[in-house]
PDB file of N, CA, C and O in Angstrom:
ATOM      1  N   UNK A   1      23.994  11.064  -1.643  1.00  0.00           N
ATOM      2  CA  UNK A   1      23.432  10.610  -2.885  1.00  0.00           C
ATOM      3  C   UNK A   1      23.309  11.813  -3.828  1.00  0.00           C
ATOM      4  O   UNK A   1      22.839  12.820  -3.299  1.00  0.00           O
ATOM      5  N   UNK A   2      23.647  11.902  -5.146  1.00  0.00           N
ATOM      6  CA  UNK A   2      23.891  12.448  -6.002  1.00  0.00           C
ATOM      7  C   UNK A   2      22.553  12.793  -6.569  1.00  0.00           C
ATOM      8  O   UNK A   2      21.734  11.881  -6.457  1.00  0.00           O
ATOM      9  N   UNK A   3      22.112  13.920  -7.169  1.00  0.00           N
ATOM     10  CA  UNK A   3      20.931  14.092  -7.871  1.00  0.00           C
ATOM     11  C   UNK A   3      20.065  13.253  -9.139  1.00  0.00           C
ATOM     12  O   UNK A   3      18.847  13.110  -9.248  1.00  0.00           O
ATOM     13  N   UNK A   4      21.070  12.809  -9.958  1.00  0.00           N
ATOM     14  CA  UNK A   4      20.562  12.005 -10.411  1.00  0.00           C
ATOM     15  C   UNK A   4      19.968  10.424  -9.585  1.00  0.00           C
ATOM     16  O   UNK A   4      18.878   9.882  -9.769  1.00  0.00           O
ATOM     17  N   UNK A   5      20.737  10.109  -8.952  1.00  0.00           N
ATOM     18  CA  UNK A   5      20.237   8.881  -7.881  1.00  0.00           C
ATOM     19  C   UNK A   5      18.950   9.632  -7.201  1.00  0.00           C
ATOM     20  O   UNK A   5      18.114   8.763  -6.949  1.00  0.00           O
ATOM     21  N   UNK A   6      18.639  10.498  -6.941  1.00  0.00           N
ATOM     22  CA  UNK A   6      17.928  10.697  -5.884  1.00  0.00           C
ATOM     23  C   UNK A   6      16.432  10.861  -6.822  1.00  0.00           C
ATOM     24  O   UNK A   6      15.337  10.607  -6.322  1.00  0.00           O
ATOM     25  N   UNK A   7      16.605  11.321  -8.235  1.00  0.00           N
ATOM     26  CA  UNK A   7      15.711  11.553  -9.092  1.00  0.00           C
ATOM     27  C   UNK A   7      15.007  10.117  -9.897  1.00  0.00           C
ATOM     28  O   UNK A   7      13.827   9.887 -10.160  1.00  0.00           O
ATOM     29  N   UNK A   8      16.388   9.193 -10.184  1.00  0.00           N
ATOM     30  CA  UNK A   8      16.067   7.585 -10.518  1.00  0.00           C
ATOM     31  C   UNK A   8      15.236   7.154  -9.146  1.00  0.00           C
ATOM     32  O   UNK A   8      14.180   6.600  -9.448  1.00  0.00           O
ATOM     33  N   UNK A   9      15.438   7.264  -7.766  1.00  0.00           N
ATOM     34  CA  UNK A   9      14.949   6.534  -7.165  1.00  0.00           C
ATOM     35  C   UNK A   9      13.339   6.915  -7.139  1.00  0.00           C
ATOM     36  O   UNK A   9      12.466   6.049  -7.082  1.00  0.00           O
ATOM     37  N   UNK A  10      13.030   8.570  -7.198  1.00  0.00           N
ATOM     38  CA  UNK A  10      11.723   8.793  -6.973  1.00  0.00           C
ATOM     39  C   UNK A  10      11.116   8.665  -7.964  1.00  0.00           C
ATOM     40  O   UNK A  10      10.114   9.372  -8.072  1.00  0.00           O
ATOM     41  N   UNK A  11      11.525   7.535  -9.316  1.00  0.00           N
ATOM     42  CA  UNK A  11      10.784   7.293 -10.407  1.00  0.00           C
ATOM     43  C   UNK A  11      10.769   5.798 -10.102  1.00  0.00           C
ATOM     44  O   UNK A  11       9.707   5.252 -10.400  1.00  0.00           O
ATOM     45  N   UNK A  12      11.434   5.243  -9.729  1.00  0.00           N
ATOM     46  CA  UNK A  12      11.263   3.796  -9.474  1.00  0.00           C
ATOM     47  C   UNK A  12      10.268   3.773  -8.416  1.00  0.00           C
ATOM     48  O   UNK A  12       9.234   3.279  -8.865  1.00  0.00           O
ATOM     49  N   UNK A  13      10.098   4.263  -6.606  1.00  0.00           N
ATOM     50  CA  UNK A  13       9.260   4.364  -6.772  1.00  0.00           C
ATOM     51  C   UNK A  13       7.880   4.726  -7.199  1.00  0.00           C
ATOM     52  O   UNK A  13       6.871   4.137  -6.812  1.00  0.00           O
ATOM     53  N   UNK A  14       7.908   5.924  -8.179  1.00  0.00           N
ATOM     54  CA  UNK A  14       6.464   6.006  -8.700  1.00  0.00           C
ATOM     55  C   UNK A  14       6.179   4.984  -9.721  1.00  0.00           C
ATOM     56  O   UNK A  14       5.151   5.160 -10.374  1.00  0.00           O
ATOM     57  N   UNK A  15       6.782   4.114  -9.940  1.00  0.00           N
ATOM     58  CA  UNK A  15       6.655   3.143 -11.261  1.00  0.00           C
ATOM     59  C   UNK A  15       6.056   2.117  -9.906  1.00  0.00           C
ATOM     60  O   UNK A  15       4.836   2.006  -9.782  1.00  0.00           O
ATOM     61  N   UNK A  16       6.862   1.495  -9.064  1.00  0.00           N
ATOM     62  CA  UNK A  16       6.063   0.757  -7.854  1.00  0.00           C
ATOM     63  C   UNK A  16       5.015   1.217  -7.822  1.00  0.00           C
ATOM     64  O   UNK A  16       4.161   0.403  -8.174  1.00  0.00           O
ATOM     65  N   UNK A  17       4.654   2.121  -7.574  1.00  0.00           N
ATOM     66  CA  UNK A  17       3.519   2.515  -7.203  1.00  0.00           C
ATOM     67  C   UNK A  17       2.170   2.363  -8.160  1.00  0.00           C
ATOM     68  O   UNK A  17       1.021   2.442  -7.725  1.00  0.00           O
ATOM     69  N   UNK A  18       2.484   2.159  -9.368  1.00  0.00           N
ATOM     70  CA  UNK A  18       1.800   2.566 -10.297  1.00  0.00           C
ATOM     71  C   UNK A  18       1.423   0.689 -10.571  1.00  0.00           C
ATOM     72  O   UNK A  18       0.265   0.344 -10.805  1.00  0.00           O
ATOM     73  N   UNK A  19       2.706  -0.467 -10.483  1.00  0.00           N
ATOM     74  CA  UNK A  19       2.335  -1.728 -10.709  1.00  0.00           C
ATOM     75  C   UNK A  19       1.569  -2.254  -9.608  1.00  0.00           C
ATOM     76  O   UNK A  19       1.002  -3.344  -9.676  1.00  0.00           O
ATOM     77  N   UNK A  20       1.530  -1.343  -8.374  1.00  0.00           N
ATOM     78  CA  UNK A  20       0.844  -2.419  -7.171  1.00  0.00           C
ATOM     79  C   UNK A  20      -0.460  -2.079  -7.405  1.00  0.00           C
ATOM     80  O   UNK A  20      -1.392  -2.879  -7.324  1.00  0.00           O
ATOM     81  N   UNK A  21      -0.590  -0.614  -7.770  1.00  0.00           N
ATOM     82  CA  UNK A  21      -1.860  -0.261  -8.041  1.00  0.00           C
ATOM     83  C   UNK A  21      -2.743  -0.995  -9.250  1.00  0.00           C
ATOM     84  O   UNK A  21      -3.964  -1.029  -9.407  1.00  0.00           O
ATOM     85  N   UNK A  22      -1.957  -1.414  -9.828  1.00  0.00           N
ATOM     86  CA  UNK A  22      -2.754  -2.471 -11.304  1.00  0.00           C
ATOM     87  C   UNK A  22      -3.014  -3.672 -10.207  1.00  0.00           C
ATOM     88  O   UNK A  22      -4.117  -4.017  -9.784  1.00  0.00           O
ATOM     89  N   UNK A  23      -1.837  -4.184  -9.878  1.00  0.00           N
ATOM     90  CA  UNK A  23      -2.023  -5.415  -9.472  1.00  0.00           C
ATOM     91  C   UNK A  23      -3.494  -5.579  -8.580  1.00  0.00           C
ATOM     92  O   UNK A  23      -4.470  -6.303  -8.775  1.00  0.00           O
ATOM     93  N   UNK A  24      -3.171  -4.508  -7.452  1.00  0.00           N
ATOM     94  CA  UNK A  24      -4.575  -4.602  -6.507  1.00  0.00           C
ATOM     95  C   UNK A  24      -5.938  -4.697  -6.932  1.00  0.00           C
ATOM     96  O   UNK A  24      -6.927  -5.272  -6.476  1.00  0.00           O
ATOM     97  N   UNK A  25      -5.675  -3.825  -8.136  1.00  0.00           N
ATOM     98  CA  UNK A  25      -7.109  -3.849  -8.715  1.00  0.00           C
ATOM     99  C   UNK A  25      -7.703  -5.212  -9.857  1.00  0.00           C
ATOM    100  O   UNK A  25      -8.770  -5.616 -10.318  1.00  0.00           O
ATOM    101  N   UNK A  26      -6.340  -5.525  -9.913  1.00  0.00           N
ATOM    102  CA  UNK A  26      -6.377  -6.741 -10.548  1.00  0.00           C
ATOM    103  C   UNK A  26      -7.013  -8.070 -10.018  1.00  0.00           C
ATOM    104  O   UNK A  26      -7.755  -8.880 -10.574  1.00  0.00           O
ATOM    105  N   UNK A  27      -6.282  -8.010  -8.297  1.00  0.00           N
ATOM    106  CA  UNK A  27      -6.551  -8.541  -7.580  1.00  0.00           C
ATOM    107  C   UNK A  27      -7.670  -8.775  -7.344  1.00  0.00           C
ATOM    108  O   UNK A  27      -8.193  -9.885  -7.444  1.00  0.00           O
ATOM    109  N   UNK A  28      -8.522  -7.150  -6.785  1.00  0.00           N
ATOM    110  CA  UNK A  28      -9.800  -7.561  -6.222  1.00  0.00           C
ATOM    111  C   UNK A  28     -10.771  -8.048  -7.373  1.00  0.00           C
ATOM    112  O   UNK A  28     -11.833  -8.658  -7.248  1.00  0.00           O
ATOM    113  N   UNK A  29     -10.051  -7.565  -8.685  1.00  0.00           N
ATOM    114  CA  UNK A  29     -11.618  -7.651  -9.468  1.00  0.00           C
ATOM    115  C   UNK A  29     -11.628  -9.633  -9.363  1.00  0.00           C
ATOM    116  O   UNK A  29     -12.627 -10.280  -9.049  1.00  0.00           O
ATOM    117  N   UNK A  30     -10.902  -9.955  -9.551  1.00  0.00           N
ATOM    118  CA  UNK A  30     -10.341 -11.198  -9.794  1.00  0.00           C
ATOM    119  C   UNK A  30     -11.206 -11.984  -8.609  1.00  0.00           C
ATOM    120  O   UNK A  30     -11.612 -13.141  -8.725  1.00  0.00           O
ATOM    121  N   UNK A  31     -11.397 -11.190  -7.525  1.00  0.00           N
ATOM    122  CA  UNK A  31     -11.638 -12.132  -6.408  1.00  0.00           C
ATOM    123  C   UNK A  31     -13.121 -12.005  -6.297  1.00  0.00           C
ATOM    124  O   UNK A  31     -13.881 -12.753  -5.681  1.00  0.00           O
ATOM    125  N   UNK A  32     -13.431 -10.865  -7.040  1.00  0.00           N
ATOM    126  CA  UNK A  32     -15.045 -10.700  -7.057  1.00  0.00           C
ATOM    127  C   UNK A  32     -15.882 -11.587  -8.247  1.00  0.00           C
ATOM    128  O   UNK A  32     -17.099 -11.732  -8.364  1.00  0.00           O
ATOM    129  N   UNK A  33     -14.807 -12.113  -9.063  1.00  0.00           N
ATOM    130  CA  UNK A  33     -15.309 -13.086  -9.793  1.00  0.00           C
ATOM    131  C   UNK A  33     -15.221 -14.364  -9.864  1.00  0.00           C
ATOM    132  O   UNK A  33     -15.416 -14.703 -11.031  1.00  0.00           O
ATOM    133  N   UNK A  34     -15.032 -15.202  -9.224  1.00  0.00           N
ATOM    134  CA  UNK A  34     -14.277 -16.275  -8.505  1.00  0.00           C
ATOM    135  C   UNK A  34     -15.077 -17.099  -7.981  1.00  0.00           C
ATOM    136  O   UNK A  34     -15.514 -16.989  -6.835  1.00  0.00           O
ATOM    137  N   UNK A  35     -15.385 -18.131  -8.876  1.00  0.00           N
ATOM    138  CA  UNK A  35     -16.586 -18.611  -8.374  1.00  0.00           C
ATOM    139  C   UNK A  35     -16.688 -19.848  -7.251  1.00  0.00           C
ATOM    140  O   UNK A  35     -17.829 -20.139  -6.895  1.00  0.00           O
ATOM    141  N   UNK A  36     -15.509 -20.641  -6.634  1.00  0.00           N
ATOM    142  CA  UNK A  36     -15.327 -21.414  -6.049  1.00  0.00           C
ATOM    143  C   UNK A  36     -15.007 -20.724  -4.507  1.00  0.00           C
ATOM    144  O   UNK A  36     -14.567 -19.578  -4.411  1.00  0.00           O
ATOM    145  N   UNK A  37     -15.227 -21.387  -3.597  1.00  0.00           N
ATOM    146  CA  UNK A  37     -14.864 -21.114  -1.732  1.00  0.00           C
ATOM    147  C   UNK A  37     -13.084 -20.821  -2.390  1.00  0.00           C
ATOM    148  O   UNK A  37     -12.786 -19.626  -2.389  1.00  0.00           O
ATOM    149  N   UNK A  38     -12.436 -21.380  -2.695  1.00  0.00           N
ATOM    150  CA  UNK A  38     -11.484 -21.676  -1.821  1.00  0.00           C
ATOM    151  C   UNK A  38     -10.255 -20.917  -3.282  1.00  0.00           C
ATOM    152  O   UNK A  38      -9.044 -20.796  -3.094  1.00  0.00           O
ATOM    153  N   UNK A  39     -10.831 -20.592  -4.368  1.00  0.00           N
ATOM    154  CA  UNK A  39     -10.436 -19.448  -4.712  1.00  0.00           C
ATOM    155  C   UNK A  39     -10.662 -17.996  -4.281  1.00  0.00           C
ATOM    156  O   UNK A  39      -9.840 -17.083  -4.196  1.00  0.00           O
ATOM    157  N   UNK A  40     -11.751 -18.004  -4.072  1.00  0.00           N
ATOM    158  CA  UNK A  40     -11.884 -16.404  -3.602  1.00  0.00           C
ATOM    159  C   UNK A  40     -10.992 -16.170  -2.447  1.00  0.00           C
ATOM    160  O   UNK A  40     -10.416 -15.096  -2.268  1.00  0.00           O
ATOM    161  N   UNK A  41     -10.858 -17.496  -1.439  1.00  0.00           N
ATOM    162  CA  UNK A  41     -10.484 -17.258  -0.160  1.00  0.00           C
ATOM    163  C   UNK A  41      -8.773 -16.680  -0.659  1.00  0.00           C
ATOM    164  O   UNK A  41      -8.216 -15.696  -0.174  1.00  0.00           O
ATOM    165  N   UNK A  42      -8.117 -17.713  -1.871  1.00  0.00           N
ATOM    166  CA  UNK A  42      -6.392 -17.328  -1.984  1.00  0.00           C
ATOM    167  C   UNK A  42      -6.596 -15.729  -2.711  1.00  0.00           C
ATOM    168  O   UNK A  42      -6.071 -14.747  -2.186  1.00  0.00           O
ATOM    169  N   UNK A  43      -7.293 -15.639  -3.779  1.00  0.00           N
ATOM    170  CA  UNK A  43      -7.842 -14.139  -4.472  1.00  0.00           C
ATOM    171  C   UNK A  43      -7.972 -12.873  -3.533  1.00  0.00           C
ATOM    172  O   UNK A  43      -7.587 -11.726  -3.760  1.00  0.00           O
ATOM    173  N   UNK A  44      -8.442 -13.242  -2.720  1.00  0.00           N
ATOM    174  CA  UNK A  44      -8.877 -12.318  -1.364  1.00  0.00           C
ATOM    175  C   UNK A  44      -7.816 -11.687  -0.597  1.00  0.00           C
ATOM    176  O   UNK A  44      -7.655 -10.541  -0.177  1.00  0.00           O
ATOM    177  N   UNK A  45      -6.779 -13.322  -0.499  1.00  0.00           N
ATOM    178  CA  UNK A  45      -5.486 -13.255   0.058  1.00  0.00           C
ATOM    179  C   UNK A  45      -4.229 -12.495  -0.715  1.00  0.00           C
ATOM    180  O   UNK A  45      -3.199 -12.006  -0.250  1.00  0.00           O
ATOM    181  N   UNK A  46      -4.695 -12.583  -2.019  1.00  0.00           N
ATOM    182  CA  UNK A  46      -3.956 -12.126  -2.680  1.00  0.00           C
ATOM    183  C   UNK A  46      -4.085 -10.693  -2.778  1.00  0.00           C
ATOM    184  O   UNK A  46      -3.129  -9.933  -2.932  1.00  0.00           O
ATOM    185  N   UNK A  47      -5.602 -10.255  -2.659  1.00  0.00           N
ATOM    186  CA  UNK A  47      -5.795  -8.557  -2.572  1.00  0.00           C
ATOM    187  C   UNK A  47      -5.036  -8.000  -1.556  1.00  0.00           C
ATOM    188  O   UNK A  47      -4.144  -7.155  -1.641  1.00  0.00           O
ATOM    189  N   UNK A  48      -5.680  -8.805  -0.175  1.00  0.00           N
ATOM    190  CA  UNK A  48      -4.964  -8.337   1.136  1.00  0.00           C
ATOM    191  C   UNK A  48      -3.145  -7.925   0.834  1.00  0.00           C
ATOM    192  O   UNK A  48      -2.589  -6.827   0.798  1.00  0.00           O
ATOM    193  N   UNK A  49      -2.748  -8.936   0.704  1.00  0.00           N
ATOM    194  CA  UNK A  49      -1.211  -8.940   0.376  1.00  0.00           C
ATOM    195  C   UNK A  49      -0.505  -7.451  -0.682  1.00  0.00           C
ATOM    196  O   UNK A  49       0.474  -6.729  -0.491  1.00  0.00           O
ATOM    197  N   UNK A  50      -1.682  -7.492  -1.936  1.00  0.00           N
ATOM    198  CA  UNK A  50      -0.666  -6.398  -2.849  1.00  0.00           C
ATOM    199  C   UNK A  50      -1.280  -5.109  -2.183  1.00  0.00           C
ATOM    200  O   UNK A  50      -0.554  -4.123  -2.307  1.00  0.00           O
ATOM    201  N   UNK A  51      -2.606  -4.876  -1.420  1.00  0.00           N
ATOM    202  CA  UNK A  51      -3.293  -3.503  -0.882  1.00  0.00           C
ATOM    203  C   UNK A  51      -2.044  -3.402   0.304  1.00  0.00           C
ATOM    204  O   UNK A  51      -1.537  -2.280   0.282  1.00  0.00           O
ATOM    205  N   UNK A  52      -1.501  -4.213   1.216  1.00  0.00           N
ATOM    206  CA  UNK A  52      -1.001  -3.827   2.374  1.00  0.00           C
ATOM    207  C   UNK A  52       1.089  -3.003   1.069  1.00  0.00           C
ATOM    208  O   UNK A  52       1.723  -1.998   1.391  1.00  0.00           O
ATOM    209  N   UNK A  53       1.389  -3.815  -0.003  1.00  0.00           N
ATOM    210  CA  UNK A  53       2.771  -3.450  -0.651  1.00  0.00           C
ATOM    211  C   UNK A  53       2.625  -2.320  -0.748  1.00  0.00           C
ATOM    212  O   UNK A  53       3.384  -1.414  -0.405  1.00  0.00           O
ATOM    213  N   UNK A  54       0.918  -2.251  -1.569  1.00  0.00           N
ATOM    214  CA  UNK A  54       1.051  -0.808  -1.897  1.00  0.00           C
ATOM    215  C   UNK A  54       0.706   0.391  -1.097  1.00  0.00           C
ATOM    216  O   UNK A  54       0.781   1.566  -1.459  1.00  0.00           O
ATOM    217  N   UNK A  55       0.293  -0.108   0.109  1.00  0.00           N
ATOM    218  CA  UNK A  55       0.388   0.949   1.190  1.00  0.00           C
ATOM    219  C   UNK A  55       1.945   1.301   1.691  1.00  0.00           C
ATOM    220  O   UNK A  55       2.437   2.364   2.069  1.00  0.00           O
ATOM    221  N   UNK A  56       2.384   0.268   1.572  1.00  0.00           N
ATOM    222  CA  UNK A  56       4.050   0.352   1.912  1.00  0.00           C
ATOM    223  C   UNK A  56       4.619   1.543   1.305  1.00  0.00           C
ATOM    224  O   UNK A  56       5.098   2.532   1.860  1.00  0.00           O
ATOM    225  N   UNK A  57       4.481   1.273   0.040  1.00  0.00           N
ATOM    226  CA  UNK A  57       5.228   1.664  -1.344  1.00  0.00           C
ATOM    227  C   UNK A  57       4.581   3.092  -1.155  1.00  0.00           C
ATOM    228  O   UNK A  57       5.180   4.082  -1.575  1.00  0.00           O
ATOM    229  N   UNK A  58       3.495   3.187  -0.594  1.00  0.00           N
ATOM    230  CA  UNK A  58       3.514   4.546  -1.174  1.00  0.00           C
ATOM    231  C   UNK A  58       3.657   5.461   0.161  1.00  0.00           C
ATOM    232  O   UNK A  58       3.489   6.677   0.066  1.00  0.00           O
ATOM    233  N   UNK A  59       3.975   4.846   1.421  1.00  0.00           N
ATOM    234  CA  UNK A  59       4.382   5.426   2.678  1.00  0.00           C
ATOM    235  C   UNK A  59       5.594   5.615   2.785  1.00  0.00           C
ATOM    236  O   UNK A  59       6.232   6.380   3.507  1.00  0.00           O
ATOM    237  N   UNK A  60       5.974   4.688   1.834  1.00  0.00           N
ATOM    238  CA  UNK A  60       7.666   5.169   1.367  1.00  0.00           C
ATOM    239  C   UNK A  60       7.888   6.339   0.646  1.00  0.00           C
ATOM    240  O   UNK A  60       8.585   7.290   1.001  1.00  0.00           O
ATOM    241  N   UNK A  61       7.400   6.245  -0.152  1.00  0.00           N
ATOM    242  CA  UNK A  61       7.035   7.625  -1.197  1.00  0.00           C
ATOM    243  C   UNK A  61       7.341   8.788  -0.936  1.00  0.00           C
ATOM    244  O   UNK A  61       8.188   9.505  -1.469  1.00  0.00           O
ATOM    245  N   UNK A  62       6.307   9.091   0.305  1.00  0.00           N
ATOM    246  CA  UNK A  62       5.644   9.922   1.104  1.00  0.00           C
ATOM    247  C   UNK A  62       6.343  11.222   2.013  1.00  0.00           C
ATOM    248  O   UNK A  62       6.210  12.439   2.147  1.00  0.00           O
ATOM    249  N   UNK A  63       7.320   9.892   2.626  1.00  0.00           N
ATOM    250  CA  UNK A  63       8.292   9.956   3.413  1.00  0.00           C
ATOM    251  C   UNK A  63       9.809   9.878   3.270  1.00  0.00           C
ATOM    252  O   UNK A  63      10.778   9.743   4.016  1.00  0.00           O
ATOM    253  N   UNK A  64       9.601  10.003   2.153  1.00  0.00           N
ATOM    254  CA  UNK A  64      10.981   9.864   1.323  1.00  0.00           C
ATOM    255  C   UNK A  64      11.663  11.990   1.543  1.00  0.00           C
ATOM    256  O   UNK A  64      11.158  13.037   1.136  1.00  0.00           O
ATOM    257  N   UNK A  65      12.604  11.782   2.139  1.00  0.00           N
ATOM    258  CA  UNK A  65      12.852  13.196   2.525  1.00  0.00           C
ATOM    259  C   UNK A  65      14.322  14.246   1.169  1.00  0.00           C
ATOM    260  O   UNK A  65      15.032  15.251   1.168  1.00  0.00           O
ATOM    261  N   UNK A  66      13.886  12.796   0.080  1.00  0.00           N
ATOM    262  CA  UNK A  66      14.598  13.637  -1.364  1.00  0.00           C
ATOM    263  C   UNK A  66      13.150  14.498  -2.010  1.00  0.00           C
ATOM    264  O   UNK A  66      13.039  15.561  -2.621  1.00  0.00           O
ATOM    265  N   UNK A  67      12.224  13.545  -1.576  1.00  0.00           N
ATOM    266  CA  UNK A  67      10.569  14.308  -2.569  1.00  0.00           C
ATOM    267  C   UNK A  67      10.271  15.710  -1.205  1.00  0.00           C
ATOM    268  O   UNK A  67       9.639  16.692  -1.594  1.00  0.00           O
ATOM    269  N   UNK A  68      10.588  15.696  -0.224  1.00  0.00           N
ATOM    270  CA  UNK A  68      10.673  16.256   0.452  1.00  0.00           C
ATOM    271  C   UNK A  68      11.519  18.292   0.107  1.00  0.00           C
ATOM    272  O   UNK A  68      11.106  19.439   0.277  1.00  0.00           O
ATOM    273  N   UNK A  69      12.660  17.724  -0.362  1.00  0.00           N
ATOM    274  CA  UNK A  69      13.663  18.849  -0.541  1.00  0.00           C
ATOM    275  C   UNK A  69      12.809  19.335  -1.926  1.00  0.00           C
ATOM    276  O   UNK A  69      12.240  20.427  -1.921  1.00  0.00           O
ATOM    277  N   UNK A  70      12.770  18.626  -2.872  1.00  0.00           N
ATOM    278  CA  UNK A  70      12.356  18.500  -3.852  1.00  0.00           C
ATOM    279  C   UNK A  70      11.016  19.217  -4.430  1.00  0.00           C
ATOM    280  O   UNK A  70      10.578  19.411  -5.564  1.00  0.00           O
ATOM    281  N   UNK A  71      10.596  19.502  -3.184  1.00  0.00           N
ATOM    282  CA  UNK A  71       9.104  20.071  -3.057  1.00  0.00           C
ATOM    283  C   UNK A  71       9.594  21.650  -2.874  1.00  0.00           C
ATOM    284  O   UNK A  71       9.304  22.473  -3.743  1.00  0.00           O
ATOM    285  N   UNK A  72      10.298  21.996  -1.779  1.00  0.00           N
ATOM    286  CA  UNK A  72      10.554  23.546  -1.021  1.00  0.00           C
ATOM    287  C   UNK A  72      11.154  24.157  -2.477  1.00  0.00           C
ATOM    288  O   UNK A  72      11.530  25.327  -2.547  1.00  0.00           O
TER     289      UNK A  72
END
């Protein structure tokens, strides 16, 4: 992979990183206001779901061995 590819990709993910992080917080606030059982319960579900992407997303990140070279 070519430098520019390797530089697009570690901006796409930091842009991931940056929408899951809205979303989550989006999420929880959302679920802390929610005044019915059985919304909070999908709201809740919905936190769970974008907190576990953006753990993904950013273990990808992390471990990404272009941010790696990129660093030394």
């Amino acid at each position: 992979m070519n430098k520019s590819a390797q530089k697009n990709f570690l901006k796409i993910q930091k842009i991931l990183i940056g929408f899951l992080a809205l979303a989550t917080v989006f999420s929880v606030s959302s679920a802390a206001f929610a005044t019915n059982t059985a919304s909070k319960a999908m709201r809740t579900a919905g936190a769970v779901l974008s907190g576990l992407g953006l753990g993904m997303t950013l273990g990808g990140y992390l471990s990404n061995p272009y941010r790696k070279r990129e660093r030394d």
